[in-house]
mmCIF file of C-alpha atoms in Angstrom:
data_model
loop_
_atom_site.group_PDB
_atom_site.id
_atom_site.type_symbol
_atom_site.label_atom_id
_atom_site.label_comp_id
_atom_site.label_asym_id
_atom_site.label_seq_id
_atom_site.Cartn_x
_atom_site.Cartn_y
_atom_site.Cartn_z
ATOM 1 C CA PHE A 1 -21.166 -3.069 -2.056
ATOM 2 C CA ARG A 2 -24.007 -4.123 0.185
ATOM 3 C CA SER A 3 -22.427 -7.189 1.740
ATOM 4 C CA VAL A 4 -18.857 -8.420 1.214
ATOM 5 C CA GLY A 5 -16.490 -9.168 -1.638
ATOM 6 C CA ILE A 6 -13.220 -11.061 -2.024
ATOM 7 C CA MET A 7 -10.256 -10.497 -4.330
ATOM 8 C CA ASP A 8 -6.889 -12.187 -4.739
ATOM 9 C CA ALA A 9 -4.300 -9.542 -3.839
ATOM 10 C CA SER A 10 -1.306 -11.901 -3.823
ATOM 11 C CA THR A 11 0.296 -10.190 -6.818
ATOM 12 C CA LEU A 12 1.104 -7.012 -4.904
ATOM 13 C CA GLY A 13 4.847 -6.649 -4.430
ATOM 14 C CA LYS A 14 6.162 -7.397 -0.953
ATOM 15 C CA ILE A 15 9.610 -6.442 0.344
ATOM 16 C CA GLU A 16 10.863 -7.085 3.865
ATOM 17 C CA LEU A 17 13.354 -4.652 5.383
ATOM 18 C CA VAL A 18 15.189 -5.870 8.482
ATOM 19 C CA GLY A 19 17.869 -4.078 10.473
ATOM 20 C CA PRO A 20 18.493 -1.002 12.604
ATOM 21 C CA ASP A 21 18.761 1.220 9.512
ATOM 22 C CA ALA A 22 15.516 0.024 7.901
ATOM 23 C CA VAL A 23 13.735 3.236 8.864
ATOM 24 C CA LYS A 24 16.530 5.256 7.245
ATOM 25 C CA VAL A 25 15.823 3.486 3.975
ATOM 26 C CA LEU A 26 12.096 4.222 4.253
ATOM 27 C CA ASN A 27 12.798 7.879 4.973
ATOM 28 C CA GLN A 28 14.908 8.118 1.825
ATOM 29 C CA VAL A 29 12.763 6.200 -0.655
ATOM 30 C CA TYR A 30 9.411 7.617 0.474
ATOM 31 C CA ALA A 31 8.503 11.308 0.372
ATOM 32 C CA ASN A 32 6.820 11.245 3.791
ATOM 33 C CA ALA A 33 8.337 10.621 7.238
ATOM 34 C CA TRP A 34 8.592 7.230 8.972
ATOM 35 C CA ASP A 35 10.379 7.800 12.285
ATOM 36 C CA ASN A 36 7.264 7.672 14.444
ATOM 37 C CA LEU A 37 5.477 4.647 12.930
ATOM 38 C CA ALA A 38 4.561 2.336 15.819
ATOM 39 C CA VAL A 39 4.938 -1.446 15.776
ATOM 40 C CA GLY A 40 1.697 -2.946 14.524
ATOM 41 C CA ARG A 41 0.774 0.071 12.414
ATOM 42 C CA CYS A 42 0.890 0.769 8.673
ATOM 43 C CA ARG A 43 1.480 3.916 6.651
ATOM 44 C CA TYR A 44 0.878 4.909 3.045
ATOM 45 C CA GLY A 45 3.747 6.439 1.116
ATOM 46 C CA LEU A 46 4.652 7.923 -2.265
ATOM 47 C CA MET A 47 7.931 6.906 -3.886
ATOM 48 C CA LEU A 48 9.600 9.449 -6.151
ATOM 49 C CA GLY A 49 12.289 9.127 -8.763
ATOM 50 C CA GLU A 50 15.278 11.441 -8.699
ATOM 51 C CA ASP A 51 13.301 13.625 -11.111
ATOM 52 C CA GLY A 52 10.646 14.197 -8.441
ATOM 53 C CA MET A 53 7.984 12.268 -10.361
ATOM 54 C CA VAL A 54 5.883 9.667 -8.533
ATOM 55 C CA PHE A 55 6.769 6.206 -9.786
ATOM 56 C CA ASP A 56 5.206 3.932 -7.174
ATOM 57 C CA ASP A 57 3.129 3.982 -4.026
ATOM 58 C CA GLY A 58 2.132 1.507 -1.363
ATOM 59 C CA VAL A 59 1.602 0.694 2.277
ATOM 60 C CA THR A 60 4.422 -0.315 4.620
ATOM 61 C CA ALA A 61 3.796 -2.042 7.962
ATOM 62 C CA ARG A 62 6.074 -2.113 10.984
ATOM 63 C CA LEU A 63 6.129 -5.705 12.265
ATOM 64 C CA GLY A 64 8.878 -5.310 14.874
ATOM 65 C CA GLU A 65 11.439 -2.876 16.207
ATOM 66 C CA HIS A 66 13.674 -3.285 13.138
ATOM 67 C CA HIS A 67 11.306 -5.234 10.889
ATOM 68 C CA TYR A 68 9.148 -3.649 8.145
ATOM 69 C CA LEU A 69 7.031 -5.088 5.346
ATOM 70 C CA MET A 70 6.711 -2.857 2.273
ATOM 71 C CA THR A 71 4.047 -3.425 -0.366
ATOM 72 C CA THR A 72 4.373 -2.104 -3.897
ATOM 73 C CA THR A 73 2.181 -2.064 -6.968
ATOM 74 C CA THR A 74 2.014 -5.388 -8.817
ATOM 75 C CA GLY A 75 3.851 -4.085 -11.869
ATOM 76 C CA GLY A 76 6.387 -2.178 -9.784
ATOM 77 C CA ALA A 77 7.527 -5.031 -7.523
ATOM 78 C CA ALA A 78 10.791 -5.866 -9.300
ATOM 79 C CA ARG A 79 11.525 -2.251 -10.225
ATOM 80 C CA VAL A 80 11.135 -0.982 -6.652
ATOM 81 C CA PHE A 81 13.272 -3.793 -5.237
ATOM 82 C CA GLY A 82 16.006 -3.081 -7.802
ATOM 83 C CA TRP A 83 15.796 0.671 -7.094
ATOM 84 C CA ILE A 84 16.334 0.209 -3.356
ATOM 85 C CA ASP A 85 19.015 -2.432 -3.881
ATOM 86 C CA ASP A 86 20.967 -0.129 -6.207
ATOM 87 C CA TRP A 87 21.049 2.608 -3.579
ATOM 88 C CA LEU A 88 22.118 0.172 -0.859
ATOM 89 C CA GLN A 89 24.899 -1.287 -2.990
ATOM 90 C CA CYS A 90 26.172 1.965 -4.471
ATOM 91 C CA GLU A 91 25.435 4.815 -2.039
ATOM 92 C CA TRP A 92 24.261 3.568 1.366
ATOM 93 C CA THR A 93 26.897 0.869 1.615
ATOM 94 C CA ASP A 94 27.395 1.092 5.392
ATOM 95 C CA TRP A 95 23.710 0.983 6.353
ATOM 96 C CA LYS A 96 22.758 -2.002 8.480
ATOM 97 C CA VAL A 97 19.697 -3.355 6.694
ATOM 98 C CA PHE A 98 18.760 -6.389 4.652
ATOM 99 C CA ILE A 99 16.023 -6.282 2.002
ATOM 100 C CA THR A 100 14.332 -9.409 0.689
ATOM 101 C CA SER A 101 11.635 -9.846 -1.932
ATOM 102 C CA VAL A 102 8.884 -11.977 -0.385
ATOM 103 C CA THR A 103 6.195 -11.425 -3.030
ATOM 104 C CA GLU A 104 5.938 -15.132 -3.817
ATOM 105 C CA GLN A 105 6.124 -16.212 -0.173
ATOM 106 C CA TRP A 106 2.747 -14.802 0.879
ATOM 107 C CA ALA A 107 -0.760 -15.306 -0.463
ATOM 108 C CA THR A 108 -3.126 -12.421 0.254
ATOM 109 C CA VAL A 109 -6.871 -12.028 -0.060
ATOM 110 C CA SER A 110 -8.669 -8.730 0.201
ATOM 111 C CA ILE A 111 -11.993 -8.798 2.038
ATOM 112 C CA ALA A 112 -14.066 -5.641 1.504
ATOM 113 C CA GLY A 113 -17.578 -4.435 2.122
ATOM 114 C CA PRO A 114 -20.001 -3.617 4.946
ATOM 115 C CA ARG A 115 -19.923 -7.214 6.244
ATOM 116 C CA ALA A 116 -16.138 -7.591 5.966
ATOM 117 C CA ARG A 117 -15.482 -7.450 9.707
ATOM 118 C CA ASP A 118 -18.122 -10.129 10.378
ATOM 119 C CA LEU A 119 -16.386 -12.523 8.003
ATOM 120 C CA VAL A 120 -12.851 -11.702 9.175
ATOM 121 C CA ARG A 121 -13.912 -12.176 12.788
ATOM 122 C CA GLU A 122 -14.816 -15.793 11.970
ATOM 123 C CA LEU A 123 -11.607 -16.446 10.032
ATOM 124 C CA ALA A 124 -9.242 -14.769 12.524
ATOM 125 C CA ALA A 125 -10.338 -16.596 15.663
ATOM 126 C CA GLY A 126 -8.159 -15.509 18.588
ATOM 127 C CA THR A 127 -7.500 -12.025 17.220
ATOM 128 C CA ASP A 128 -9.680 -9.085 18.157
ATOM 129 C CA VAL A 129 -10.582 -7.390 14.870
ATOM 130 C CA SER A 130 -12.913 -4.800 16.358
ATOM 131 C CA ALA A 131 -12.533 -1.188 15.276
ATOM 132 C CA GLU A 132 -10.954 -0.388 18.655
ATOM 133 C CA ALA A 133 -8.440 -3.262 18.684
ATOM 134 C CA LEU A 134 -7.642 -3.203 14.970
ATOM 135 C CA PRO A 135 -8.111 0.374 13.729
ATOM 136 C CA HIS A 136 -7.609 1.521 10.167
ATOM 137 C CA MET A 137 -3.980 1.044 9.034
ATOM 138 C CA ALA A 138 -3.144 -1.494 11.745
ATOM 139 C CA ILE A 139 -1.763 -5.023 11.360
ATOM 140 C CA ARG A 140 -1.709 -8.063 13.649
ATOM 141 C CA GLU A 141 -0.085 -11.486 13.425
ATOM 142 C CA GLY A 142 -2.188 -14.494 14.345
ATOM 143 C CA LYS A 143 -4.156 -17.427 13.011
ATOM 144 C CA VAL A 144 -6.030 -16.923 9.747
ATOM 145 C CA ALA A 145 -8.430 -19.756 8.885
ATOM 146 C CA GLY A 146 -6.305 -21.906 11.175
ATOM 147 C CA PHE A 147 -3.006 -21.013 9.479
ATOM 148 C CA PRO A 148 -0.248 -18.696 10.765
ATOM 149 C CA GLY A 149 -0.743 -15.353 9.088
ATOM 150 C CA ARG A 150 -1.340 -11.619 9.244
ATOM 151 C CA ILE A 151 -4.500 -9.529 9.417
ATOM 152 C CA ALA A 152 -4.250 -5.950 8.140
ATOM 153 C CA ARG A 153 -7.003 -3.354 8.291
ATOM 154 C CA ILE A 154 -6.336 -1.812 4.881
ATOM 155 C CA SER A 155 -8.665 -0.861 2.047
ATOM 156 C CA PHE A 156 -8.083 0.087 -1.577
ATOM 157 C CA THR A 157 -11.762 0.104 -2.507
ATOM 158 C CA GLY A 158 -12.804 2.818 -0.085
ATOM 159 C CA GLU A 159 -15.072 0.338 1.690
ATOM 160 C CA LEU A 160 -14.393 -1.313 5.049
ATOM 161 C CA GLY A 161 -11.560 -3.661 4.140
ATOM 162 C CA PHE A 162 -9.045 -6.184 5.419
ATOM 163 C CA GLU A 163 -6.090 -7.996 3.884
ATOM 164 C CA LEU A 164 -5.498 -11.556 5.081
ATOM 165 C CA SER A 165 -2.076 -13.059 4.368
ATOM 166 C CA VAL A 166 -0.784 -16.596 4.857
ATOM 167 C CA PRO A 167 2.276 -18.478 3.570
ATOM 168 C CA SER A 168 1.705 -19.085 -0.137
ATOM 169 C CA SER A 169 1.337 -22.867 0.259
ATOM 170 C CA TYR A 170 -1.885 -22.182 2.220
ATOM 171 C CA GLY A 171 -3.239 -19.705 -0.328
ATOM 172 C CA MET A 172 -5.829 -21.970 -1.926
ATOM 173 C CA ALA A 173 -6.945 -23.258 1.468
ATOM 174 C CA LEU A 174 -7.417 -19.666 2.687
ATOM 175 C CA TRP A 175 -9.492 -18.769 -0.371
ATOM 176 C CA THR A 176 -11.659 -21.864 0.103
ATOM 177 C CA ALA A 177 -12.160 -21.079 3.794
ATOM 178 C CA CYS A 178 -13.184 -17.506 2.952
ATOM 179 C CA VAL A 179 -15.672 -18.648 0.299
ATOM 180 C CA THR A 180 -17.153 -21.270 2.610
ATOM 181 C CA ALA A 181 -17.496 -18.965 5.618
ATOM 182 C CA GLY A 182 -18.684 -16.065 3.466
ATOM 183 C CA ALA A 183 -21.498 -17.916 1.705
ATOM 184 C CA LYS A 184 -24.064 -16.842 4.310
ATOM 185 C CA TYR A 185 -23.104 -13.196 3.742
ATOM 186 C CA GLY A 186 -23.406 -13.476 -0.030
ATOM 187 C CA LEU A 187 -19.633 -13.264 -0.529
ATOM 188 C CA THR A 188 -18.846 -12.334 -4.135
ATOM 189 C CA PRO A 189 -15.465 -12.426 -5.894
ATOM 190 C CA PHE A 190 -14.549 -9.153 -7.598
ATOM 191 C CA GLY A 191 -11.736 -8.233 -9.950
ATOM 192 C CA THR A 192 -9.521 -5.353 -10.962
ATOM 193 C CA GLU A 193 -12.134 -3.512 -13.053
ATOM 194 C CA ALA A 194 -14.427 -3.277 -10.027
ATOM 195 C CA VAL A 195 -11.463 -2.145 -7.911
ATOM 196 C CA HIS A 196 -10.586 0.596 -10.398
ATOM 197 C CA ILE A 197 -14.140 1.935 -10.434
ATOM 198 C CA LEU A 198 -14.369 1.886 -6.644
ATOM 199 C CA ARG A 199 -10.975 3.478 -6.071
ATOM 200 C CA ALA A 200 -11.733 6.173 -8.656
ATOM 201 C CA GLU A 201 -14.940 7.017 -6.802
ATOM 202 C CA LYS A 202 -12.903 7.260 -3.607
ATOM 203 C CA GLY A 203 -10.195 9.353 -5.276
ATOM 204 C CA TYR A 204 -7.335 6.875 -4.914
ATOM 205 C CA ILE A 205 -4.563 6.906 -7.521
ATOM 206 C CA VAL A 206 -3.203 3.830 -9.240
ATOM 207 C CA SER A 207 0.065 3.172 -11.058
ATOM 208 C CA GLY A 208 -0.319 3.008 -14.821
ATOM 209 C CA HIS A 209 -3.378 5.245 -14.834
ATOM 210 C CA GLU A 210 -2.533 8.423 -12.929
ATOM 211 C CA LEU A 211 1.173 7.575 -12.484
ATOM 212 C CA ASP A 212 2.684 7.847 -15.949
ATOM 213 C CA GLY A 213 6.104 9.231 -15.020
ATOM 214 C CA THR A 214 5.177 12.874 -15.596
ATOM 215 C CA VAL A 215 3.315 13.793 -12.400
ATOM 216 C CA THR A 216 4.513 15.099 -9.056
ATOM 217 C CA PRO A 217 2.708 14.678 -5.730
ATOM 218 C CA GLN A 218 1.464 18.258 -6.072
ATOM 219 C CA ASP A 219 0.059 17.521 -9.552
ATOM 220 C CA LEU A 220 -1.959 14.738 -7.940
ATOM 221 C CA GLY A 221 -3.228 16.955 -5.148
ATOM 222 C CA MET A 222 -1.132 14.860 -2.755
ATOM 223 C CA GLY A 223 1.273 17.420 -1.390
ATOM 224 C CA TRP A 224 0.162 16.209 2.049
ATOM 225 C CA ALA A 225 2.200 13.041 1.417
ATOM 226 C CA VAL A 226 5.470 15.003 1.132
ATOM 227 C CA SER A 227 7.332 15.768 4.349
ATOM 228 C CA LYS A 228 8.004 19.420 5.070
ATOM 229 C CA THR A 229 10.518 18.609 7.826
ATOM 230 C CA LYS A 230 12.747 15.792 6.514
ATOM 231 C CA PRO A 231 16.166 17.138 5.530
ATOM 232 C CA ASP A 232 16.342 14.936 2.435
ATOM 233 C CA PHE A 233 14.713 12.143 0.449
ATOM 234 C CA LEU A 234 15.021 10.853 -3.093
ATOM 235 C CA GLY A 235 13.450 13.377 -5.463
ATOM 236 C CA ARG A 236 13.357 16.255 -2.978
ATOM 237 C CA ARG A 237 15.788 18.484 -4.856
ATOM 238 C CA SER A 238 13.813 18.151 -8.079
ATOM 239 C CA LEU A 239 10.586 19.222 -6.364
ATOM 240 C CA ASP A 240 12.231 22.613 -5.710
ATOM 241 C CA ARG A 241 12.953 23.304 -9.382
ATOM 242 C CA SER A 242 11.053 26.229 -10.879
ATOM 243 C CA ASP A 243 9.396 24.076 -13.538
ATOM 244 C CA MET A 244 7.895 21.866 -10.846
ATOM 245 C CA LYS A 245 6.249 24.869 -9.208
ATOM 246 C CA ARG A 246 4.630 26.359 -12.312
ATOM 247 C CA ALA A 247 1.059 27.469 -11.742
ATOM 248 C CA ASP A 248 -0.046 25.971 -15.070
ATOM 249 C CA ARG A 249 1.075 22.367 -14.457
ATOM 250 C CA LYS A 250 -1.626 19.829 -15.244
ATOM 251 C CA GLN A 251 -3.686 18.802 -12.237
ATOM 252 C CA LEU A 252 -5.571 15.607 -11.414
ATOM 253 C CA VAL A 253 -9.217 16.498 -10.812
ATOM 254 C CA GLY A 254 -12.343 14.571 -9.967
ATOM 255 C CA LEU A 255 -15.558 14.558 -11.974
ATOM 256 C CA GLN A 256 -19.092 14.358 -10.620
ATOM 257 C CA VAL A 257 -21.819 13.049 -12.904
ATOM 258 C CA GLN A 258 -25.157 14.852 -12.975
ATOM 259 C CA ASP A 259 -27.024 11.587 -12.417
ATOM 260 C CA ALA A 260 -25.845 10.460 -8.980
ATOM 261 C CA SER A 261 -27.068 6.916 -9.645
ATOM 262 C CA ALA A 262 -24.987 6.484 -12.809
ATOM 263 C CA VAL A 263 -21.877 4.301 -12.754
ATOM 264 C CA LEU A 264 -19.333 5.331 -15.381
ATOM 265 C CA PRO A 265 -17.639 2.404 -17.161
ATOM 266 C CA GLU A 266 -13.890 2.243 -16.680
ATOM 267 C CA GLY A 267 -12.130 4.057 -19.496
ATOM 268 C CA SER A 268 -14.865 6.630 -20.069
#
């Protein structure tokens, strides 16, 4: 990246959690803690199965006192919603929270690259998107290309990045506005292969590649994403099993090519 790129990120799963017990749900389904997340901020989390294996990950934003927006992987959207719904219907029956799948209700574009903030500043007139006002992992509601929407300072490429979301009926209009305003910056659409190369360089995991149902957070080198203080969460008991603590478990490692200018094709 030397300028700015755009990608359609609408396919990411989106689940709204509303109610005084929403944070209790997050604390159970994610391995890390959520009690101190401020309104207007986002947090990354790992979701474990009862076997302690990572089966999804994503970013959840706190939009209001009892209002959260969870994002999931594209392929995991229905599975994660069903997983949470099963627990609410069968085990957490008295918790005061409603969950709603809103994946199809929002269109999202990802704007990434060194000139991303310049472009977003034009599109989000009325919202301060400076590094001070909108720091990494923050979210604001406001006008996006003239439409009601949300601006999140989130990146999956490792570059400076934003996610712009509007009601799905405005999705094409948002894309057109981004392309028009971004022409002077050399805005270029990019796809999932570019994302996978960039995220691999950054060291980010992705479902379906690193998450195959047989890896724990520790296998991924992501023990930092597991709370050491929460009394319980789904998968916690399994993480304490002796087999999960073996010294010879496979580990995710990074590779550095000898030629620093070489770009390895995906799948190498």
